XYZ file of C-alpha atoms in Angstrom:
605
model
C -34.437 -7.576 -7.312
C -33.993 -8.264 -10.899
C -33.413 -11.942 -11.512
C -29.621 -12.996 -11.912
C -29.086 -16.627 -13.138
C -25.851 -17.579 -11.411
C -23.341 -19.667 -13.201
C -23.890 -23.424 -13.296
C -22.957 -25.128 -9.947
C -23.088 -21.629 -7.871
C -25.576 -20.354 -5.501
C -25.785 -16.534 -4.579
C -27.377 -15.280 -1.303
C -27.883 -11.545 -1.592
C -28.029 -9.224 1.487
C -27.425 -11.648 4.292
C -28.082 -10.243 7.610
C -25.130 -10.840 10.014
C -26.045 -9.229 13.742
C -22.867 -7.668 15.318
C -22.483 -7.821 19.116
C -23.991 -4.416 19.810
C -27.187 -5.195 17.438
C -26.165 -3.406 14.380
C -26.975 -5.424 10.998
C -24.552 -5.700 8.214
C -25.299 -7.327 5.004
C -23.307 -9.973 2.942
C -23.465 -11.306 -0.635
C -22.456 -15.082 -0.219
C -21.301 -16.749 -3.608
C -21.184 -20.697 -2.786
C -21.321 -24.026 -4.510
C -24.660 -25.382 -5.214
C -23.835 -28.891 -4.174
C -24.312 -29.325 -0.373
C -21.353 -29.313 1.530
C -18.659 -27.682 4.107
C -16.379 -25.496 2.184
C -13.750 -23.318 3.035
C -14.434 -19.301 3.165
C -12.784 -16.339 1.687
C -14.222 -13.285 2.936
C -13.802 -9.591 2.806
C -15.197 -6.934 4.451
C -15.058 -2.919 3.558
C -16.705 0.206 2.883
C -16.811 0.329 -1.095
C -20.224 -0.893 -1.865
C -20.174 -4.987 -2.354
C -22.848 -4.489 -5.084
C -20.733 -1.572 -7.210
C -19.570 -3.225 -10.274
C -15.897 -2.790 -11.269
C -16.891 -1.845 -14.583
C -18.973 1.312 -13.510
C -17.410 2.336 -10.282
C -13.935 2.054 -11.959
C -14.228 1.885 -15.748
C -10.969 3.381 -16.591
C -8.982 1.022 -14.199
C -11.111 -1.875 -15.478
C -10.357 -1.108 -19.148
C -6.648 -0.588 -18.632
C -6.294 -3.845 -16.682
C -8.070 -5.930 -19.272
C -6.324 -4.196 -22.343
C -3.007 -5.170 -20.510
C -3.998 -8.590 -19.100
C -6.960 -9.779 -21.025
C -6.747 -13.090 -19.144
C -8.453 -11.177 -16.400
C -11.826 -11.263 -18.229
C -11.435 -14.586 -19.640
C -13.335 -17.833 -17.911
C -15.744 -15.862 -16.460
C -18.861 -13.683 -17.233
C -17.457 -10.603 -15.140
C -20.758 -9.851 -13.714
C -19.416 -10.028 -10.140
C -16.666 -8.103 -10.453
C -15.910 -5.760 -7.663
C -13.105 -3.162 -6.977
C -10.170 -5.018 -5.020
C -11.936 -8.352 -4.414
C -11.843 -11.750 -5.945
C -14.005 -12.839 -8.651
C -16.251 -15.700 -7.342
C -16.435 -17.113 -10.744
C -12.692 -18.088 -10.381
C -13.248 -19.221 -6.889
C -16.434 -21.222 -6.235
C -15.643 -23.876 -8.910
C -12.575 -24.568 -6.816
C -14.603 -25.421 -3.965
C -14.457 -21.921 -2.111
C -17.333 -19.921 -0.532
C -16.904 -16.155 -1.408
C -18.544 -13.749 1.172
C -18.328 -9.989 0.642
C -19.494 -7.637 3.562
C -20.494 -4.161 3.570
C -18.662 -2.658 6.592
C -20.600 -0.842 9.184
C -22.287 2.482 7.642
C -21.272 1.452 4.217
C -23.189 0.016 1.229
C -26.182 -1.790 2.483
C -25.129 -2.077 6.276
C -26.518 0.185 8.863
C -24.650 2.020 11.545
C -22.079 4.898 11.882
C -19.294 4.948 9.168
C -15.692 5.332 10.909
C -13.266 3.646 8.779
C -10.548 1.345 10.027
C -11.954 2.064 13.709
C -11.548 -0.642 16.756
C -15.284 -1.072 16.149
C -14.791 -1.874 12.554
C -12.190 -4.594 13.389
C -14.358 -5.919 15.780
C -17.210 -6.241 13.545
C -14.761 -7.884 10.979
C -14.041 -10.701 13.707
C -17.859 -11.145 14.201
C -18.100 -11.839 10.796
C -15.478 -14.127 10.543
C -17.051 -16.033 13.455
C -20.514 -15.973 11.516
C -18.848 -17.463 8.552
C -17.008 -20.010 10.244
C -20.203 -21.390 11.777
C -22.435 -21.512 8.634
C -23.792 -24.932 7.358
C -21.860 -24.438 4.120
C -18.609 -23.601 6.000
C -15.656 -26.011 6.899
C -14.897 -23.876 9.828
C -11.784 -21.966 8.002
C -12.285 -18.558 6.946
C -9.270 -16.644 5.264
C -9.513 -12.811 4.553
C -8.519 -11.770 1.186
C -8.602 -8.424 -0.656
C -6.558 -5.384 -1.796
C -5.620 -2.249 0.069
C -8.706 -1.222 2.478
C -9.572 -4.937 2.635
C -5.828 -5.835 3.289
C -5.303 -3.216 5.779
C -8.285 -4.583 8.174
C -6.824 -7.914 8.051
C -3.978 -6.837 10.409
C -6.172 -5.436 13.121
C -8.950 -8.478 13.034
C -6.020 -11.137 12.942
C -4.633 -9.803 16.166
C -7.889 -10.157 17.877
C -7.485 -13.671 16.988
C -11.225 -14.775 16.016
C -11.220 -18.655 16.479
C -12.364 -19.574 13.043
C -9.791 -17.054 11.466
C -7.287 -19.727 9.499
C -5.182 -17.303 7.262
C -4.876 -13.847 5.975
C -3.726 -12.730 2.690
C -2.615 -9.016 2.890
C -2.257 -7.478 -0.454
C -0.700 -4.161 -0.787
C -2.050 -3.112 2.872
C -0.895 -0.309 5.156
C 0.005 -1.458 8.739
C 0.304 1.821 10.503
C -2.273 4.378 9.552
C -0.172 7.347 10.782
C 3.242 6.520 9.141
C 1.904 4.673 6.190
C -0.893 6.386 5.238
C -2.062 9.588 6.525
C 0.858 11.533 7.780
C 4.123 10.480 6.205
C 6.988 11.727 8.661
C 4.338 13.728 10.319
C 3.101 15.466 7.131
C -0.513 15.330 6.236
C -0.936 12.927 3.109
C -3.828 14.162 0.446
C -4.959 10.601 0.623
C -6.326 11.153 3.897
C -7.090 15.029 3.292
C -8.354 14.501 -0.186
C -11.033 13.256 -2.289
C -10.282 9.497 -1.464
C -12.797 9.287 1.463
C -15.701 11.785 -0.318
C -15.291 10.111 -3.786
C -14.943 6.558 -2.938
C -16.541 5.913 0.517
C -18.886 8.716 1.454
C -20.423 8.431 -2.210
C -21.675 4.636 -1.202
C -22.203 5.449 2.601
C -25.472 3.549 3.638
C -28.322 5.931 3.078
C -27.072 7.754 -0.264
C -29.901 5.126 -1.718
C -31.140 6.342 -4.800
C -28.757 9.282 -5.235
C -25.870 6.502 -5.466
C -25.026 3.806 -7.915
C -27.636 0.822 -8.732
C -25.997 -2.804 -8.940
C -26.496 -4.212 -12.655
C -27.037 -7.344 -11.278
C -29.443 -6.908 -8.607
C -30.977 -3.540 -9.801
C -30.939 -2.501 -5.962
C -29.337 0.460 -4.885
C -25.856 -0.031 -3.884
C -25.918 2.361 -1.054
C -29.238 1.239 0.691
C -32.721 0.767 0.237
C -33.267 4.020 1.680
C -32.319 7.731 0.840
C -31.341 9.804 4.091
C -30.973 13.383 3.932
C -27.418 14.983 4.160
C -27.548 15.949 7.675
C -28.536 12.489 8.680
C -25.734 11.099 6.391
C -23.205 13.708 7.918
C -24.176 12.439 11.605
C -23.750 8.777 10.530
C -20.038 9.279 9.607
C -16.630 10.200 10.847
C -15.222 12.710 8.357
C -11.498 11.448 7.739
C -9.968 14.610 6.606
C -11.307 16.334 10.155
C -9.686 13.464 12.041
C -6.148 13.726 10.001
C -6.211 17.674 10.706
C -7.011 17.210 14.369
C -4.844 14.504 15.188
C -1.342 15.781 14.014
C 0.610 13.437 16.394
C 0.634 9.849 16.662
C -1.990 9.753 19.376
C -5.075 7.526 20.577
C -7.034 8.012 17.377
C -4.058 6.135 15.408
C -3.115 3.813 18.088
C -6.446 2.517 18.218
C -6.368 1.679 14.753
C -2.925 -0.052 15.212
C -2.872 -3.817 15.341
C -1.109 -5.780 18.260
C 1.136 -7.488 15.858
C 2.731 -9.798 18.199
C -0.742 -11.293 18.780
C -1.125 -12.185 15.239
C -0.704 -16.141 15.159
C -2.325 -17.250 11.830
C -0.656 -17.665 8.736
C 0.204 -14.714 6.947
C 1.060 -14.131 3.248
C 2.113 -10.191 2.772
C 2.020 -9.016 -0.760
C 3.456 -5.603 -1.101
C 4.750 -3.449 -4.382
C 7.760 -1.792 -5.076
C 6.042 1.093 -6.806
C 3.678 1.885 -3.848
C 5.440 4.691 -1.839
C 2.818 6.458 0.100
C 0.581 3.638 1.065
C 0.966 0.112 -0.694
C 4.890 -0.755 0.516
C 5.979 -0.221 3.950
C 2.963 -1.718 5.774
C 3.396 -5.086 4.030
C 7.061 -5.318 5.111
C 6.905 -3.811 8.565
C 3.665 -6.037 9.128
C 5.319 -9.112 7.946
C 8.520 -8.562 10.349
C 6.328 -7.481 13.294
C 3.557 -10.412 12.915
C 3.936 -13.098 15.700
C 3.078 -15.839 13.414
C 5.775 -18.219 12.823
C 4.086 -18.978 9.628
C 4.352 -15.992 7.326
C 5.562 -15.070 4.122
C 6.271 -11.646 2.140
C 6.083 -11.471 -1.730
C 6.896 -8.188 -3.070
C 5.942 -7.440 -6.716
C 6.071 -4.537 -9.231
C 3.567 -2.919 -11.695
C 0.203 -1.439 -10.835
C -1.862 -1.286 -7.608
C -3.957 -3.980 -8.424
C -3.433 -5.883 -11.810
C -1.089 -8.382 -10.168
C -4.129 -9.368 -7.728
C -6.383 -10.576 -10.776
C -3.882 -12.097 -13.147
C -3.567 -15.897 -13.470
C -0.124 -15.498 -11.618
C -1.640 -13.429 -8.802
C -4.662 -15.867 -8.438
C -2.569 -18.830 -8.496
C -0.152 -17.562 -5.674
C -3.276 -16.853 -3.526
C -4.894 -20.427 -4.271
C -1.602 -22.073 -3.484
C -1.473 -20.181 0.281
C -5.167 -20.371 0.972
C -5.631 -23.910 -0.537
C -3.108 -25.109 1.663
C -4.525 -23.411 5.067
C -8.150 -23.299 4.407
C -8.490 -26.913 2.590
C -5.144 -28.982 3.618
C -4.427 -29.186 -0.008
C -0.776 -30.407 -1.249
C -0.498 -26.928 -3.265
C 3.193 -26.851 -3.073
C 3.141 -24.281 -0.601
C 5.564 -26.177 1.741
C 8.103 -25.229 -0.787
C 7.405 -21.420 -0.500
C 10.305 -19.233 0.516
C 9.824 -17.214 3.475
C 10.289 -14.025 1.018
C 9.898 -14.199 -2.643
C 11.030 -10.973 -4.403
C 10.388 -9.801 -7.831
C 13.868 -8.091 -8.517
C 13.213 -5.038 -10.495
C 15.037 -3.728 -13.557
C 14.675 -0.819 -15.647
C 12.312 -1.348 -18.425
C 9.724 -3.016 -16.063
C 11.337 -6.404 -16.179
C 11.236 -8.378 -12.938
C 12.956 -11.504 -12.167
C 11.811 -13.627 -9.001
C 14.277 -14.626 -6.186
C 13.898 -16.302 -2.947
C 15.306 -14.964 0.209
C 15.203 -15.941 3.936
C 15.110 -12.764 5.597
C 14.706 -8.785 5.599
C 17.006 -6.697 5.144
C 18.599 -9.455 2.552
C 21.459 -12.001 3.847
C 24.840 -10.270 3.108
C 23.463 -6.674 2.497
C 26.185 -4.039 2.313
C 25.428 -0.869 3.790
C 27.083 1.947 1.525
C 27.041 5.384 2.859
C 26.770 7.908 -0.098
C 27.566 11.152 1.413
C 26.140 14.558 0.246
C 29.093 16.706 -1.211
C 28.218 20.491 -1.862
C 31.159 20.678 -4.134
C 29.681 19.364 -7.160
C 26.577 18.196 -5.817
C 27.478 14.633 -5.675
C 26.997 11.409 -3.729
C 30.446 10.527 -2.626
C 32.061 7.342 -0.688
C 33.793 9.662 1.548
C 32.396 12.549 4.378
C 32.459 15.856 2.560
C 32.401 19.384 3.865
C 31.824 22.475 2.237
C 29.476 25.445 1.722
C 25.956 25.440 2.538
C 23.184 25.275 0.053
C 19.879 27.051 0.127
C 16.831 26.035 -1.691
C 13.439 27.531 -2.141
C 10.713 25.147 -0.652
C 8.582 25.673 -3.491
C 11.306 25.345 -6.111
C 12.994 22.015 -7.651
C 15.063 21.361 -4.557
C 18.733 19.923 -4.744
C 20.220 16.850 -6.642
C 23.022 14.966 -5.612
C 24.393 12.223 -8.051
C 26.674 9.385 -7.647
C 29.270 8.616 -10.118
C 28.481 6.373 -12.953
C 28.295 2.543 -11.641
C 31.051 0.769 -13.296
C 29.342 -2.551 -13.071
C 25.552 -3.764 -12.761
C 24.630 -3.227 -9.155
C 21.370 -4.266 -7.152
C 19.804 -2.218 -4.476
C 17.266 -3.686 -2.505
C 15.792 -2.923 0.975
C 15.252 0.082 3.263
C 17.106 3.199 2.910
C 17.741 6.294 5.157
C 19.074 9.501 5.021
C 20.966 11.886 7.568
C 20.758 15.683 6.967
C 21.702 18.871 8.452
C 19.269 21.630 7.856
C 18.101 24.970 8.996
C 15.216 26.873 8.073
C 14.055 30.307 8.044
C 11.129 29.687 10.101
C 9.887 27.430 12.627
C 9.608 24.247 10.763
C 10.626 22.513 7.608
C 8.963 19.666 5.668
C 11.671 17.595 3.995
C 10.638 15.291 1.085
C 13.333 12.934 -0.336
C 13.251 11.256 -3.728
C 15.654 8.558 -4.751
C 16.069 8.669 -8.251
C 17.959 6.776 -11.159
C 19.355 8.360 -14.290
C 20.685 6.906 -17.339
C 23.882 7.600 -18.879
C 22.433 10.507 -20.642
C 21.224 12.254 -17.435
C 17.622 11.439 -18.250
C 15.795 10.064 -15.288
C 14.485 6.458 -15.555
C 10.972 6.119 -14.076
C 8.840 3.016 -13.061
C 5.221 2.072 -13.244
C 3.883 2.807 -9.640
C 0.799 1.392 -7.884
C -1.299 4.631 -9.044
C 0.924 6.739 -11.319
C 2.944 5.250 -14.212
C 6.017 7.409 -13.777
C 7.344 7.304 -10.181
C 10.983 7.550 -9.199
C 12.532 4.705 -7.284
C 11.245 5.641 -3.591
C 10.464 8.322 -1.467
C 10.930 9.672 1.991
C 9.268 12.396 4.190
C 9.948 14.027 7.656
C 8.724 17.158 9.197
C 11.526 18.812 11.053
C 9.490 19.524 14.139
C 8.837 15.515 14.297
C 12.496 14.962 14.498
C 12.571 13.025 18.005
C 13.783 9.418 17.402
C 12.453 6.272 19.081
C 15.916 4.784 20.197
C 14.247 1.398 21.067
C 12.752 0.794 17.730
C 15.134 2.831 15.370
C 17.526 1.011 13.243
C 20.405 2.502 11.245
C 18.605 1.713 8.178
C 15.141 2.620 9.451
C 15.038 5.402 11.604
C 11.818 5.400 13.576
C 10.086 8.768 15.233
C 8.189 8.866 17.834
C 5.509 11.686 16.474
C 4.311 12.440 20.002
C 5.429 16.208 20.191
C 6.106 19.001 18.312
C 9.683 20.407 18.594
C 9.588 23.821 16.768
C 12.902 24.913 15.089
C 14.800 28.024 15.982
C 14.907 29.920 12.741
C 18.179 29.497 10.905
C 19.681 27.016 13.517
C 20.920 23.614 12.448
C 19.193 20.473 13.419
C 20.333 17.069 12.530
C 17.488 14.811 10.633
C 17.295 11.302 10.219
C 14.800 10.545 7.424
C 13.114 6.981 6.863
C 13.071 6.263 2.936
C 10.693 3.479 1.988
C 12.300 0.450 0.700
C 13.162 -0.186 -2.976
C 14.422 -2.727 -5.469
C 16.714 -1.912 -8.552
C 19.390 -3.392 -10.491
C 21.303 -0.492 -11.726
C 22.733 -0.999 -15.073
C 26.384 -0.144 -15.771
C 26.808 3.699 -16.423
C 23.618 4.653 -14.791
C 23.547 7.125 -11.731
C 21.709 6.950 -8.374
C 20.419 10.371 -7.236
C 18.963 11.885 -4.148
C 16.853 14.972 -4.493
C 16.033 17.017 -1.462
C 13.000 19.211 -1.758
C 10.674 21.281 0.555
C 7.502 19.836 -1.566
C 6.711 16.848 -3.224
C 8.601 15.488 -5.752
C 7.014 16.056 -9.287
C 8.105 15.109 -12.913
C 6.156 16.438 -16.257
C 2.424 15.944 -16.331
C 1.351 12.546 -17.795
C -1.669 10.554 -18.353
C -2.880 7.018 -18.423
C -5.156 5.593 -21.017
C -9.359 6.048 -20.344
C -8.323 8.733 -17.914
C -7.916 12.495 -18.299
C -6.335 12.945 -14.839
C -2.768 14.569 -15.058
C -0.174 12.853 -12.934
C 3.110 14.126 -11.851
C 4.658 11.050 -10.115
C 3.537 10.720 -6.672
C -0.326 10.948 -7.438
C -2.366 10.416 -5.109
C -0.176 10.607 -2.163
C 0.764 14.248 -2.096
C 1.269 16.583 0.658
C -0.462 19.988 -0.240
C -3.268 20.685 2.296
C -2.753 24.441 3.243
C -4.184 24.041 6.918
C -1.547 21.249 7.344
C 1.104 23.050 5.594
C 0.645 26.876 6.070
C 2.513 29.213 3.644
C 3.955 31.413 6.462
C 5.797 28.430 7.966
C 6.561 26.094 4.953
C 6.878 28.504 1.859
C 10.246 29.601 2.793
C 14.016 28.843 2.362
C 15.977 26.006 3.821
C 19.499 25.475 3.940
C 21.640 21.989 3.829
C 24.685 22.337 5.705
C 27.769 20.101 5.449
C 30.949 19.361 7.661
C 33.289 16.794 8.106
C 32.365 16.353 11.680
C 28.809 15.872 10.962
C 28.390 14.164 7.738
C 25.397 14.122 5.636
C 24.496 10.928 3.617
C 22.298 8.462 1.959
C 22.441 5.080 3.266
C 22.043 2.425 0.495
C 21.653 -1.479 0.842
C 23.674 -3.004 -1.812
C 23.289 -6.572 -2.405
C 26.124 -8.569 -3.502
C 25.972 -10.659 -6.842
C 24.480 -14.019 -6.613
C 25.705 -16.418 -9.408
C 23.761 -19.551 -10.422
C 20.288 -18.317 -8.596
C 17.329 -19.310 -10.462
C 15.673 -16.617 -12.072
C 12.037 -16.103 -13.607
C 10.964 -13.299 -15.861
C 7.961 -12.455 -13.933
C 6.096 -10.237 -16.435
C 7.135 -12.234 -19.304
C 5.631 -15.280 -17.536
C 2.397 -13.638 -16.813
C 2.357 -12.451 -20.267
C 3.761 -15.411 -22.209
C 6.546 -13.246 -23.805
C 9.874 -12.222 -23.373
C 9.601 -8.545 -24.662
C 6.118 -7.027 -23.751
C 6.376 -4.542 -20.916
C 4.204 -4.112 -18.094
C 1.059 -1.839 -18.436
C 1.247 1.787 -17.544
C -0.980 3.126 -14.579
C -4.155 1.224 -14.050
C -6.011 3.883 -12.166
C -4.036 6.977 -10.708
C -6.320 8.379 -8.058
C -7.750 5.152 -6.610
C -5.641 3.145 -3.645
């Protein structure tokens, strides 16, 4: 191990062993104050390799972030920056111990790699209890991290490890079927594509010398030994194979789902308006379902991880954890139950406090699909059916131009009447905003810098609803059986559309596009990256085994009748005079006219 001199006042313990209840040993890096004492613990546990430097493993994302937010790289040597985790140099001086753990089968931890499994959740609970009982711990452990490191928190918190004091779930899915791997029953390329092999299997324990080296310790990130390919394969559960094998919401997914009612610790759930596909729905659904009486929701915009690392993001995390891990007076007592960064075109956000979701006073407007001019009309409409090729641009319906500024914030839904020339149909919906010239206004998404307002999906054979869990604005599908279509026979489809937030300027139009494939716009790029993006990256749906052309390369037909209206349900928020507002990005950047950055890292959740 190479010598690393920690910053003054910090002690680092590398590769500390933690033995699980079945004897498997996980490895942790512990960053703690040098002054003896009992400190609160900020813990993370995941498969990305605790020794993989952010700057090396995710170089383009790192450069984009610090170009846009130089503050992230200030006040720290950046030696210990790791993907989606806190920088110890910004936390240890404030009296926290930061514990980073490679999850089972990943990095320098032995065992079989089976991501987000019940076994992994139990491991995380064991790690919490280990950290809560060390000499340097005050017995209060909080879990903090983005995405994967957030998703796992719902599971662990529902198991109630005694020393868990709070969770901060930053852009983390809650339902791995609906939020991540099978949107509306359609297989997502997130689960079927390169994420698992490129980001997780690449640092599986045993990759050893074929993998990266920690620039700090000089050790192999993926373990001290190098195993052959057959052994590595035997020591991991392949995600794509599981997603293809489990097309319904079966025990595979249920075993990875938290008992949300059992969560009783304080929860801060932070989601992203631009996160349709992974980093949005789960934060809201998890917040609503969590049994804790002490829970807060914060919704922001921008890229997937930049808000987490900015001074503003770190301050929010420390106000929350400082209150519940240290007992400090951080002002958290005044935090509203819901804090929204309300989005305007041009990536302008203003902060507003709310008390419930959907928002108090929401006016639910039905915009009916009218085939006579392809408009979204206040009144039901009948008319001729519309055919569209599932490989084509789809059909777009537009509202009239808004006569006054109008806010739309909350969940959406659509009801369609559709037939297919085959035995199934995949329905893709894109809710879009168009300026007075008819040009689409796109937004910075978590993983793509030009995304529509929001998206919805449904496989028609999965149209069966759960009547106990469905709401008019949030249809909930059971996904427990396939009900094939009869070719050319009309079916009624209720489609969940993920929440959104936008203040629509006067003269703009809202649009709904119905497609038989993913929404796509003109290919575009982000700085420091050669990847071409089209508006949904990396949450597309293109796997031929899940979407065989014989079934899904076809013609679908939309049908319209006064006695069976088709519509888009939209949450309109009445104007609220006198509400304090803060330009969020201007507050972050210290200026009123600079826009948020584009697309940190297109392919990495």
